CSV table of C-alpha atoms in Angstrom, one decimal:
chain,number,residue,atom,x,y,z
A,1,MET,CA,18.0,10.0,-11.5
A,2,PRO,CA,14.7,8.4,-10.4
A,3,ARG,CA,12.8,9.9,-7.5
A,4,LEU,CA,10.3,8.5,-5.1
A,5,VAL,CA,7.5,11.0,-4.4
A,6,ILE,CA,5.7,10.5,-1.1
A,7,SER,CA,3.0,13.1,-0.3
A,8,GLU,CA,-0.7,13.2,0.5
A,9,ASP,CA,-1.3,13.4,-3.3
A,10,ALA,CA,1.0,10.5,-4.3
A,11,ARG,CA,-0.6,8.2,-6.8
A,12,SER,CA,-0.4,4.4,-6.7
A,13,SER,CA,2.2,4.5,-9.5
A,14,ASP,CA,4.3,6.8,-7.3
A,15,LEU,CA,4.1,4.4,-4.3
A,16,ALA,CA,4.5,1.1,-6.2
A,17,PRO,CA,8.3,1.0,-6.1
A,18,LEU,CA,8.2,1.5,-2.3
A,19,ALA,CA,5.6,-1.2,-1.8
A,20,LEU,CA,7.6,-3.6,-3.9
A,21,ALA,CA,10.7,-2.9,-1.9
A,22,ILE,CA,8.9,-3.4,1.4
A,23,ASN,CA,7.3,-6.6,0.1
A,24,GLU,CA,10.7,-7.9,-1.0
A,25,VAL,CA,12.2,-7.3,2.5
A,26,ILE,CA,9.4,-8.6,4.7
A,27,LYS,CA,8.0,-11.3,2.3
A,28,LEU,CA,4.4,-10.3,3.3
A,29,PRO,CA,1.6,-8.6,1.3
A,30,VAL,CA,1.8,-4.8,1.3
A,31,THR,CA,-0.7,-2.1,0.7
A,32,LEU,CA,0.1,1.6,0.5
A,33,ARG,CA,-2.1,4.6,-0.1
A,34,SER,CA,-1.8,8.3,0.1
A,35,THR,CA,-4.5,10.5,1.7
A,36,ASN,CA,-5.9,11.8,-1.5
A,37,SER,CA,-5.5,8.8,-4.0
A,38,SER,CA,-6.3,5.1,-4.2
A,39,GLY,CA,-3.5,2.8,-3.2
A,40,VAL,CA,-1.4,-0.1,-4.5
A,41,ARG,CA,-1.5,-3.8,-3.4
A,42,VAL,CA,1.6,-5.9,-3.7
A,43,GLU,CA,2.0,-9.6,-3.2
A,44,LYS,CA,4.9,-11.9,-4.1
A,45,GLY,CA,6.8,-9.2,-5.9
A,46,GLU,CA,3.9,-8.2,-8.1
A,47,VAL,CA,1.6,-5.2,-8.2
A,48,LEU,CA,-1.9,-6.8,-8.1
A,49,ASP,CA,-4.0,-3.7,-7.8
A,50,GLU,CA,-3.3,-0.1,-8.6
A,51,ASN,CA,-6.7,1.2,-7.5
A,52,TYR,CA,-6.8,-0.4,-4.1
A,53,SER,CA,-8.6,0.5,-0.9
A,54,GLY,CA,-9.8,-1.9,1.7
A,55,PRO,CA,-11.2,-1.9,5.2
A,56,ILE,CA,-7.8,-2.4,7.0
A,57,LEU,CA,-6.1,0.3,4.9
A,58,GLU,CA,-8.9,2.7,5.6
A,59,ASP,CA,-8.6,2.0,9.4
A,60,VAL,CA,-4.9,2.7,9.2
A,61,LEU,CA,-5.6,6.1,7.6
A,62,LYS,CA,-8.2,7.0,10.2
A,63,THR,CA,-6.0,6.0,13.2
A,64,GLY,CA,-2.6,6.9,11.8
A,65,LYS,CA,-1.2,3.7,13.2
A,66,PRO,CA,0.0,0.5,11.4
A,67,ILE,CA,-2.2,-2.6,11.8
A,68,ARG,CA,-1.1,-6.2,11.5
A,69,THR,CA,-4.1,-8.4,11.1
A,70,ILE,CA,-6.0,-10.8,8.8
A,71,PRO,CA,-9.3,-9.4,7.6
A,72,GLY,CA,-12.5,-11.5,7.9
A,73,SER,CA,-13.1,-11.3,4.2
A,74,GLY,CA,-11.7,-9.8,1.0
A,75,ALA,CA,-8.2,-8.8,0.1
A,76,TYR,CA,-7.3,-7.1,3.3
């Protein structure tokens, strides 16, 4: 039986199924990252980056709160 591993050490490949599921439901781009590994970026049902980190995602990790915004430049 497949398992979803979510921990501070989860890799992007561990988080990709969750990011894809969230993207499918909300129909918006999704980024997920654990504390100790780079993240995953998903858009339109596809994993676009498995080594992702960006300014908005880093702010979320610092504050511990979700952020809904559009970045001034780059891929959020």
